[in-house]
Coordinates of C-alpha atoms and ligand atoms in Angstrom, one line a residue:
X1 CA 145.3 102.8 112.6
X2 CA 144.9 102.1 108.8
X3 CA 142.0 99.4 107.7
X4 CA 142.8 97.3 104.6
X5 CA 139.5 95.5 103.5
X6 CA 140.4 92.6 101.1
X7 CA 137.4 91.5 99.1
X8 CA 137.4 88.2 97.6
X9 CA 135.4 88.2 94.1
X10 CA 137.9 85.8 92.3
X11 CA 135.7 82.9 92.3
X12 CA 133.5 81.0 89.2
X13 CA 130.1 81.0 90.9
X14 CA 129.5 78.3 88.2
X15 CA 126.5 77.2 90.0
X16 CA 124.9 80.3 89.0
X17 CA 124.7 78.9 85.3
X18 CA 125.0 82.5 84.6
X19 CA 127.1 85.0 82.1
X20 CA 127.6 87.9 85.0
X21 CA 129.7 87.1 87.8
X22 CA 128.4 85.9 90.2
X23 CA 129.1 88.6 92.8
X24 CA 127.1 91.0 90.5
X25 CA 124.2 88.9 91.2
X26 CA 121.6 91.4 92.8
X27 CA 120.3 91.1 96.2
X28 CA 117.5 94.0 96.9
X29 CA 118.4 95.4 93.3
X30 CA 122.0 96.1 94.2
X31 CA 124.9 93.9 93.3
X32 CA 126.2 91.6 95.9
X33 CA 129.8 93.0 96.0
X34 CA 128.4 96.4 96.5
X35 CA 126.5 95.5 99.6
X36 CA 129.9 94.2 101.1
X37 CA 132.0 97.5 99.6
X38 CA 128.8 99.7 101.1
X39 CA 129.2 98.0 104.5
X40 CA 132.3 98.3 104.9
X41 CA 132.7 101.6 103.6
X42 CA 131.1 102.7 107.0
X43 CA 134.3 101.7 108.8
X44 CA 135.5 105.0 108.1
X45 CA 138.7 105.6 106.8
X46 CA 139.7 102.3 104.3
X47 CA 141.9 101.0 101.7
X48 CA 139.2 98.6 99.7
X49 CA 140.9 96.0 97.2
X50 CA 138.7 93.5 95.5
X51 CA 140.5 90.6 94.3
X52 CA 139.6 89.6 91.0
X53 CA 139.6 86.6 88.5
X54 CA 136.9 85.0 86.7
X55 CA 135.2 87.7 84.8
X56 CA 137.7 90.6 85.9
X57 CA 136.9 93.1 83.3
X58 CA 133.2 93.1 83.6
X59 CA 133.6 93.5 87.1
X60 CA 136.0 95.9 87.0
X61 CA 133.8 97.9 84.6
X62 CA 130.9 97.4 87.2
X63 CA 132.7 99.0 90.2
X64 CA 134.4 102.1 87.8
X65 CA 134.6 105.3 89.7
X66 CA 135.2 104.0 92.9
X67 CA 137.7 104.1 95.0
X68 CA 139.1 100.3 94.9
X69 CA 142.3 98.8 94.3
X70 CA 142.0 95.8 91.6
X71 CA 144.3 92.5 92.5
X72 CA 144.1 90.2 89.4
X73 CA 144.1 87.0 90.7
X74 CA 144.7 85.5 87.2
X75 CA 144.6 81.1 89.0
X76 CA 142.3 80.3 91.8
X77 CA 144.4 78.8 93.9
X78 CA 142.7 79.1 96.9
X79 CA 141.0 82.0 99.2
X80 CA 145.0 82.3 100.9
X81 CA 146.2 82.8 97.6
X82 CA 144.1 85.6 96.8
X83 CA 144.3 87.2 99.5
X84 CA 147.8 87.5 98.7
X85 CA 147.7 89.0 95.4
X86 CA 145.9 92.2 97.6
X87 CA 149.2 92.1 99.5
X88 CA 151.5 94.4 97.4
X89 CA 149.1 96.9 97.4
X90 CA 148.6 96.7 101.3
X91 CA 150.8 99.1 102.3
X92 CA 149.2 100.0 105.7
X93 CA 150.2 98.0 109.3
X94 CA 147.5 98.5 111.0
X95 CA 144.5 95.6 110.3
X96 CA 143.3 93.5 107.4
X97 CA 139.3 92.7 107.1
X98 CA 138.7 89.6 105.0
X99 CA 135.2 89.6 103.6
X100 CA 133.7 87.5 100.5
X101 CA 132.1 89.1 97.6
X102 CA 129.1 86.4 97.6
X103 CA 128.3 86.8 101.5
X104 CA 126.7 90.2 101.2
X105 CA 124.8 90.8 103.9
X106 CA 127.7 90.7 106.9
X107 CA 126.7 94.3 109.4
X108 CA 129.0 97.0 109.2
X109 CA 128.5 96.6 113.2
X110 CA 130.5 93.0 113.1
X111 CA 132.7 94.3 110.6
X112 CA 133.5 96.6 113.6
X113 CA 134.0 94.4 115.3
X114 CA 136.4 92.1 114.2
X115 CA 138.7 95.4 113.5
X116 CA 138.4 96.3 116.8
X117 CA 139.7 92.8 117.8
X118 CA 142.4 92.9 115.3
X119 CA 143.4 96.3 116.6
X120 CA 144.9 94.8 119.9
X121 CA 146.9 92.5 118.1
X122 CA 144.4 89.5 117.9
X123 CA 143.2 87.7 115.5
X124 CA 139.1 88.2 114.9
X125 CA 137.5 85.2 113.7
X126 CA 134.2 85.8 112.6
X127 CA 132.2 81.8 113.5
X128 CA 128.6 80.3 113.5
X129 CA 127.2 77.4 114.5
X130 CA 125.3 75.5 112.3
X131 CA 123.0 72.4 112.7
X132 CA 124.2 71.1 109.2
X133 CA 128.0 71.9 109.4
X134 CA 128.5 70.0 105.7
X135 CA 130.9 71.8 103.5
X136 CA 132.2 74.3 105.9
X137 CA 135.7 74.6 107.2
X138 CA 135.3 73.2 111.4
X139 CA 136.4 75.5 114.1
X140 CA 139.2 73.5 116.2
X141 CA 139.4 73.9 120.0
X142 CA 141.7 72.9 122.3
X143 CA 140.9 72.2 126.1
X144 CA 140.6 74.9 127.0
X145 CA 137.9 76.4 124.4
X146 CA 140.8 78.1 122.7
X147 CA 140.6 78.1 118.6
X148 CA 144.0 76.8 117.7
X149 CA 143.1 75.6 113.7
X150 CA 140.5 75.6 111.2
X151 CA 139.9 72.7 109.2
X152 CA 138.3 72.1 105.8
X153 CA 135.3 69.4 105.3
X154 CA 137.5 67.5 102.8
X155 CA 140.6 67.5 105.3
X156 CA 138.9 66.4 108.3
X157 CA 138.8 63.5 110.4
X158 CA 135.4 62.2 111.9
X159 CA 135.6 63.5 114.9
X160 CA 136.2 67.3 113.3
X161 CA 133.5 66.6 110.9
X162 CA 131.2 66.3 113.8
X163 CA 131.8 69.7 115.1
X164 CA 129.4 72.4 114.6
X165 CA 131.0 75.6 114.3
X166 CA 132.0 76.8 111.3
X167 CA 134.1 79.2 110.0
X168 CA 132.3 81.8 107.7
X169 CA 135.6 82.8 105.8
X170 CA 135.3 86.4 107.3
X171 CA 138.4 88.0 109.5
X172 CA 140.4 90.4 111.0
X173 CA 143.9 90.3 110.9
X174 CA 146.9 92.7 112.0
X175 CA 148.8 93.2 108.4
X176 CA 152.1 92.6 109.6
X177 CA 151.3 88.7 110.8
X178 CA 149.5 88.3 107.9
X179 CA 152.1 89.5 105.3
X180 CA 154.5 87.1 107.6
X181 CA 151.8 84.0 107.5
X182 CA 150.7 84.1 104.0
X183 CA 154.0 83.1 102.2
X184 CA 154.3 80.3 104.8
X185 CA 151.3 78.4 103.1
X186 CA 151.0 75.3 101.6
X187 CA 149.0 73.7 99.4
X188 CA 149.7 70.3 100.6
X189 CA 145.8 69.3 101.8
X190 CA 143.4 67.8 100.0
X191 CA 142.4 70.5 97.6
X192 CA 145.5 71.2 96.3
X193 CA 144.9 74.8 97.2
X194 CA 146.3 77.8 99.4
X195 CA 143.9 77.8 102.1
X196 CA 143.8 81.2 104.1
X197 CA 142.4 79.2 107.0
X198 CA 145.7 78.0 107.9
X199 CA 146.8 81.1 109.3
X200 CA 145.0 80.0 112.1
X201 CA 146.6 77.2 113.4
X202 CA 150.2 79.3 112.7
X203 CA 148.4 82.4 114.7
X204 CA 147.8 80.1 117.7
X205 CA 151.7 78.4 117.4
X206 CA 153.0 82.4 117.4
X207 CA 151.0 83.2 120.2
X208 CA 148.8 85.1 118.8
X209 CA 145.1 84.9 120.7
X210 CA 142.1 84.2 118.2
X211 CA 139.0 85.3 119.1
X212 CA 136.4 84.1 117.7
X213 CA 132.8 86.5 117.5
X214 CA 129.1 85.5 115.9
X215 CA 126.7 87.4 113.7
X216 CA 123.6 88.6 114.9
X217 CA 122.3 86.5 112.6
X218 CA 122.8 83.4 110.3
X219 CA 122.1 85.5 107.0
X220 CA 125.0 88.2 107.9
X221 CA 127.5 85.3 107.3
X222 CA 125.4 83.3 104.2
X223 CA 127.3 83.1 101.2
X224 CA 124.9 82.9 97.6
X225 CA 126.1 80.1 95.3
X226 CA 123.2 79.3 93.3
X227 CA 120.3 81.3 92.4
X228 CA 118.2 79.3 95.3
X229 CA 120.3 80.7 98.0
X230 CA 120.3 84.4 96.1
X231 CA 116.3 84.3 96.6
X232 CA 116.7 83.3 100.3
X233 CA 119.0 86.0 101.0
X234 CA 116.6 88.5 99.1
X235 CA 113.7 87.4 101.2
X236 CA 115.7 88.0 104.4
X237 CA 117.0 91.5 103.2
X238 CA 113.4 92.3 102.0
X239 CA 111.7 91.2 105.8
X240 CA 114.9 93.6 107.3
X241 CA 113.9 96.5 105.1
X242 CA 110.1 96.0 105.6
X243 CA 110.6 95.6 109.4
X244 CA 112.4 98.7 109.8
X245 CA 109.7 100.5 107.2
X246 CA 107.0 99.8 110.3
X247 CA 109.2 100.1 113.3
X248 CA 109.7 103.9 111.9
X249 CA 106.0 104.2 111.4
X250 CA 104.7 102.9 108.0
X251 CA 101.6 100.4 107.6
X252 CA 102.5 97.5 105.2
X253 CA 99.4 95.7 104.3
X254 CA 101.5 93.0 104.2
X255 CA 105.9 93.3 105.0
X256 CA 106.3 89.8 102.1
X257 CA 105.1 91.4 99.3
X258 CA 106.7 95.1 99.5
X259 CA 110.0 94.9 97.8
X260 CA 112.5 97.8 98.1
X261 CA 115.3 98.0 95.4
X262 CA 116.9 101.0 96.7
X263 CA 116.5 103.7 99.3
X264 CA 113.0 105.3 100.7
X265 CA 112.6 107.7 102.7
X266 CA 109.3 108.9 104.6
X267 CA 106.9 111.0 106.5
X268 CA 104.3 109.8 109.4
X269 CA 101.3 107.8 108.6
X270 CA 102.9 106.0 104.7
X271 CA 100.5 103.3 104.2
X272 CA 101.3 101.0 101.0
X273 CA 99.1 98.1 99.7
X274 CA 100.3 94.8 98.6
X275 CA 103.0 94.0 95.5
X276 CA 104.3 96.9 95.6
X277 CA 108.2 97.8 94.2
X278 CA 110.1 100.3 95.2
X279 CA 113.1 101.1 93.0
X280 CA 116.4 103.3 93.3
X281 CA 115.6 106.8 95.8
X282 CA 111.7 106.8 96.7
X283 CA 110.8 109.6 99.0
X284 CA 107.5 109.6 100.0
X285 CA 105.6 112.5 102.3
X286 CA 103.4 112.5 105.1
X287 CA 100.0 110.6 104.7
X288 CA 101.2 108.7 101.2
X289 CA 98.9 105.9 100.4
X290 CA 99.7 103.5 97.6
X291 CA 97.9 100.9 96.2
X292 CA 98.5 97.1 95.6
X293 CA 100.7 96.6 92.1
X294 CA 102.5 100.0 91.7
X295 CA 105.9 100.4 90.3
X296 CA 107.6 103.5 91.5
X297 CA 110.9 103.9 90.5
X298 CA 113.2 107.2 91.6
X299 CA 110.1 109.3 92.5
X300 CA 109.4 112.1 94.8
X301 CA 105.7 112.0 95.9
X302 CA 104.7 114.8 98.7
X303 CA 102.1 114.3 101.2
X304 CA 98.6 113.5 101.3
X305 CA 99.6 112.1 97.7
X306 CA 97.3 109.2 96.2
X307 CA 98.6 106.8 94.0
X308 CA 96.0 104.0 93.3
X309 CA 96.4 100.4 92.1
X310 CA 98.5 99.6 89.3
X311 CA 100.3 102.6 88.5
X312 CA 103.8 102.8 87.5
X313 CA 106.0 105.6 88.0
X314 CA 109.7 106.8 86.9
X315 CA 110.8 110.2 87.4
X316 CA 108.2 111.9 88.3
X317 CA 107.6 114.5 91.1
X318 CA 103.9 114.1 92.8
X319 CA 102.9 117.2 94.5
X320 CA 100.5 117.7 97.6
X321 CA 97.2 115.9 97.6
X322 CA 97.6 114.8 93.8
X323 CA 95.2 111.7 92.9
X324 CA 96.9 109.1 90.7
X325 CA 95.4 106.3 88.8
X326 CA 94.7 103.2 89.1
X327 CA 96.5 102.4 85.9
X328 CA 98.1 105.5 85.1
X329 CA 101.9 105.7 84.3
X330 CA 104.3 108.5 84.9
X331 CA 107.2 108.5 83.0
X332 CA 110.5 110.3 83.1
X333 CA 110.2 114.4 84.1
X334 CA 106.5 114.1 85.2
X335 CA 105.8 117.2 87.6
X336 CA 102.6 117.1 89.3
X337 CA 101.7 120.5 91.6
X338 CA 99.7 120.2 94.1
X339 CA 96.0 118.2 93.8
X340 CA 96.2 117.5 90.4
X341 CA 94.7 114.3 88.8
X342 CA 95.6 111.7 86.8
X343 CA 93.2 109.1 86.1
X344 CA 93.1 105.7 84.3
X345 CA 94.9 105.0 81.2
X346 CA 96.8 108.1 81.2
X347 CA 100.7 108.2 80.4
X348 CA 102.7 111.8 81.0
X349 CA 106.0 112.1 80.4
X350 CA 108.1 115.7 80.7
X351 CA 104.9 117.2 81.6
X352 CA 104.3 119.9 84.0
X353 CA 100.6 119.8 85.7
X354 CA 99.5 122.7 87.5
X355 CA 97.4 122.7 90.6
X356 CA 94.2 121.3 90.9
X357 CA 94.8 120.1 86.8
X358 CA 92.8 117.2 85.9
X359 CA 93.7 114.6 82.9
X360 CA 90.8 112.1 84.0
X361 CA 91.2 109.6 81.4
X362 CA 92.7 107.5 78.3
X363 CA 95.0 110.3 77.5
X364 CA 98.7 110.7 76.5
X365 CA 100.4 113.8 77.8
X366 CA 103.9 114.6 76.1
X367 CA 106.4 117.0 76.3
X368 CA 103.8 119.7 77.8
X369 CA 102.9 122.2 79.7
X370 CA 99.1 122.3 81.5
X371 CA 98.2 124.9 83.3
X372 CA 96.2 125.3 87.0
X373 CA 92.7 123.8 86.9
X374 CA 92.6 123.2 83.6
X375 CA 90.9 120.1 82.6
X376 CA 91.9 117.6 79.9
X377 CA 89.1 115.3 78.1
X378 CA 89.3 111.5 77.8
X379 CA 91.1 110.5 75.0
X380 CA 92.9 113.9 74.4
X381 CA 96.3 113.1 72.6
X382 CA 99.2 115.2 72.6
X383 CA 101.0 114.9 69.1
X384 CA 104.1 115.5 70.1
X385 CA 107.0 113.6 67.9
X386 CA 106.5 114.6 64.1
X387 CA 108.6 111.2 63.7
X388 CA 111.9 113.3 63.3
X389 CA 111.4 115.9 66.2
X390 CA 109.7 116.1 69.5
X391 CA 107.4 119.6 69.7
X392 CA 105.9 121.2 73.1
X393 CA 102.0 121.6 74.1
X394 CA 101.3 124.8 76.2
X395 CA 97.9 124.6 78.0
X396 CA 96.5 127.4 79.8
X397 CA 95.3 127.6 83.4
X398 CA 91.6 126.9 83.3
X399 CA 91.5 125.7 79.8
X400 CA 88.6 123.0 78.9
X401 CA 90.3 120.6 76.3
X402 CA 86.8 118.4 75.2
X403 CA 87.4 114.4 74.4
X404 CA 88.8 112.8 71.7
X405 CA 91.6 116.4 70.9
X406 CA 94.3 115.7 69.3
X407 CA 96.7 118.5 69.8
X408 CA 99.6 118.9 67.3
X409 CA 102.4 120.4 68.8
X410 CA 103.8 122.9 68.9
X411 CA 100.2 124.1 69.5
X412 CA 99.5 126.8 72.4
X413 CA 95.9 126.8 74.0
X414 CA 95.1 129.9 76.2
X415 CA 94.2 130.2 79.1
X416 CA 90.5 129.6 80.0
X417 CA 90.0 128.6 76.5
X418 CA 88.0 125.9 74.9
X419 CA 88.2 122.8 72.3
X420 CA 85.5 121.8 71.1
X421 CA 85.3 117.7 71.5
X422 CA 87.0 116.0 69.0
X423 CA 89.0 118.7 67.4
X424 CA 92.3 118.2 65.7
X425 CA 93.8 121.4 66.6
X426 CA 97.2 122.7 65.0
X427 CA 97.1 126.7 65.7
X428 CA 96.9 128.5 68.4
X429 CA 94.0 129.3 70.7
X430 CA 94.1 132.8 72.0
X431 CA 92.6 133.1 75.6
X432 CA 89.1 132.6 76.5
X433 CA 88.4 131.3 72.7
X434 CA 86.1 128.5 71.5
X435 CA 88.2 126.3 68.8
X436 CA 86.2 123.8 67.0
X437 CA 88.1 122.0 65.0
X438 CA 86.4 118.4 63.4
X439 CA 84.0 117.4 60.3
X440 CA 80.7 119.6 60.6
X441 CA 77.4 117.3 61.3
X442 CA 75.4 116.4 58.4
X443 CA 72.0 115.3 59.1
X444 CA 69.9 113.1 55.7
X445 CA 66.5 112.8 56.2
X446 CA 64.5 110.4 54.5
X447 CA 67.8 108.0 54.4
X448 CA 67.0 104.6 53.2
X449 CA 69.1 101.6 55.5
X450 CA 70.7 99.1 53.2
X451 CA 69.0 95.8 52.4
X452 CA 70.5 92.3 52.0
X453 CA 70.9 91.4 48.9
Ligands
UD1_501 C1 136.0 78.8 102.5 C2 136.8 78.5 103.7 C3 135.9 77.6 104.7 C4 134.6 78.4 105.0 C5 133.9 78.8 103.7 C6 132.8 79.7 104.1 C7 139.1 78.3 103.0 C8 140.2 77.4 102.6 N1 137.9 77.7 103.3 O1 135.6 77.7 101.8 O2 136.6 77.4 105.9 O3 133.8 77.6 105.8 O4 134.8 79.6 102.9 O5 132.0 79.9 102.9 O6 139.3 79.5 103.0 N2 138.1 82.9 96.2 C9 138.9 83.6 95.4 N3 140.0 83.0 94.9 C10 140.3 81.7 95.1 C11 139.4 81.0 95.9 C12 138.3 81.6 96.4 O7 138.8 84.8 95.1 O8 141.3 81.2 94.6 C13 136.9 83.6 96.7 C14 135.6 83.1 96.1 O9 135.2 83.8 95.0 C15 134.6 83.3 97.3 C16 135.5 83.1 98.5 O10 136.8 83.3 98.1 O11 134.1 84.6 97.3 C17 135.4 81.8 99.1 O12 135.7 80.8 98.2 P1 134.9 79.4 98.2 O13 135.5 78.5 97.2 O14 133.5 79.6 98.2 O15 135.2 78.9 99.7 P2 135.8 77.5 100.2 O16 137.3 77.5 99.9 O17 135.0 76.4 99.8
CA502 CA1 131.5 79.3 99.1

């Protein structure tokens, strides 16, 4: 049975106040629409269009590369309307899933669902009942508990108004009624609009059952139209994530203030600190431990790994047992073996540290190569960008690099070789040597101090 998901992204948002659609609005660092096409990708086999209007092109150019049919729904004429414009291209008989682009968070297992129901020839109604009903179209009933017609808040009598299920938009419905339903619709009702929820009072007059299912939850089926309702969502995807973090085994200090902006993946015994982010694919070993305030963003970090407060990390590979921070910041092609340490103040970026390497301190590590258990002063600075070119350091294993170096690339320094404190070094160090390279110490005796005038 073919699955034709119809995604409904047409729509202003202008209660966003915003220049991006409003479906590309993020929730957990990923834009809403893609939450719904990820979701339902997990049906299996389907045929995704996403019907588009107000701001088409950038969202168009936001979903490039995958595999999505484009309706241009050029006049919002209502949610049956757009769903029609997906019609041409729906080509399959088999079901039709209608899902909103700015309800993001709807299970792939109710999505499930509602296919399955649509499968036997019913119509899947996805409904929830809500203690404030306002705005929502009203589930109609007939005696015998049997949904026979939705109506909208602005078509309703008083007694609809005062019921409290609701219809959340989302459905499941065999293509051929639907392609037979759709061009029956008006827009005689008080909006002046093509309302999809029609189809259910014609479903009921062809004898076609509706079933009606609920979410798990209330937030599967909550739509974001301001940037109030975007933050709830995100606090409610954030608990999710953090929940299922512990149930597999990691210690939150505290699950509110982890946030997770992509994927992670872990060993036993993670703990993490508080106001920590976690950004894009984070895969963390046995035994991790992070500290409050870190940034890690795309990061591999292998067990017993360190990483204390207020460290920030992109790109970066963190071997075994390696000690980072507090304050230190790994940028971009960072490769730590196993126990090295980075200390305060100190920034690498495509840097390979050997194991058991140490760069304790106020340091700047570019573009270089450091071998095993070397050790790198405070202060050392590797001059790597001549302001037109970028130039590699090689370090030795077991090299002793004294405070306050400066070493101009390209500059090699031997293994188990020494620099003298403050050098400025710009040739190479063979193995094993001593380079001093700084202003000799003069010592005046009998100096006279300066007197005020
Ligand atoms: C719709 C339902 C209502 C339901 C509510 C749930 C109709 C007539 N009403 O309300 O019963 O309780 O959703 O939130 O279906 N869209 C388009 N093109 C259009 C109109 C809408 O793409 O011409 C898209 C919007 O971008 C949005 C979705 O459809 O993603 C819903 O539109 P919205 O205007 O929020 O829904 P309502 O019609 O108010
Ligand atoms: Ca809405």
């Amino acid at each position: 049975m073919s699955i034709d998901v119809v995604v409904l992204a047409a729509g202003q948002g202008s209660r966003m106040k915003s220049a991006l659609p409003k479906v590309l609005h993020p929730i957990g660092g990923k834009p809403m629409v893609q939450h719904v096409l990820d979701r339902a990708a997990k049906l299996g086999d389907i045929k995704t269009h996403v019907v588009i209007g107000h701001g088409a092109q950038q969202l168009q150019g936001a979903l490039e590369g995958q595999s999505l049919t484009f309706a241009l729904q050029t006049e919002q004429l209502g949610t049956g309307h757009a769903v029609a414009q997906a019609m041409p291209a729906i080509t399959g008989s088999g079901v039709a899933l209608i899902l909103y682009g700015d309800v993001p968070l709807t299970s792939s297992v109710t999505m499930q669902a509602l296919v399955d129901i649509a499968a036997t020839g019913k119509l899947g109604l996805l409904t929830v009942q809500l203690s404030d009903p306002a705005g929502y179209g009203r589930i109609v009933r007939n005696d015998d508990y049997q949904v026979i017609a939705i109506v909208e808040q602005k078509d309703a009598n008083p007694e609809q108004l005062a019921i409290s299920e609701t219809n959340t938009g989302i459905m499941a419905v065999p293509c051929e009624r639907l392609s037979k339903w759709l061009p029956q619709l008006s827009a005689e009702n008080a909006q002046g609009e093509y309302y999809l929820t029609d189809i259910i009072a014609m479903a009921a007059q062809d004898g076609v059952e509706i079933a009606a299912i609920q979410p798990e939850s209330e937030e599967e089926v909550q739509g974001v139209n301001n940037r109030i309702q975007q933050a709830q969502l995100e606090r409610w995807y954030q608990r999710q994530q953090a929940e299922a973090l512990m149930v597999a085994g990691v210690s939150l200090a505290d699950p509110a203030r982890l946030d997770i902006r992509g994927t992670v993946s872990h060993g036993q015994d993670v703990m993490i600190d508080v106001n920590v982010v976690l950004e894009g694919k984070v895969i963390l070993g046995d035994q991790v431990t992070i500290e409050s305030n870190c940034v890690i963003r795309d990061c591999v970090i292998e067990s017993g790994a360190h990483i204390k407060a207020n460290s920030h990390l992109e790109q970066a590979h963190v071997g075994p047992a390696c000690d980072v921070g507090p304050f230190a910041r790994l940028r971009p092609g960072t490769e730590l073996a196993a126990q090295a340490k980075i200390g305060n103040f100190v920034e690498t970026k495509k840097a390979q540290i050997g194991v058991g390497a140490k760069i304790s301190h106020l340091s700047y590590i570019g573009d270089a190569q450091v071998g095993a258990g070397a050790n790198i002063g405070a202060g050392t600075i590797t001059c790597n960008y001549d302001g037109v070119n970028k130039s590699r350091t090689e370090i030795g294993a077991d090299a002793f690099i004294g405070s306050n170096t400066s070493l101009v690339a390209p500059v090699t320094i031997g293994k188990g070789a020494t620099v003298a404190a403050g050098s400025t070094v710009t040739k190479t160090v063979a193995d094993s040597e001593l380079a001093v390279a700084r202003g000799k110490q003069r010592n005046i005796s009998g100096w006279q101090k300066p007197v005020k005038r």
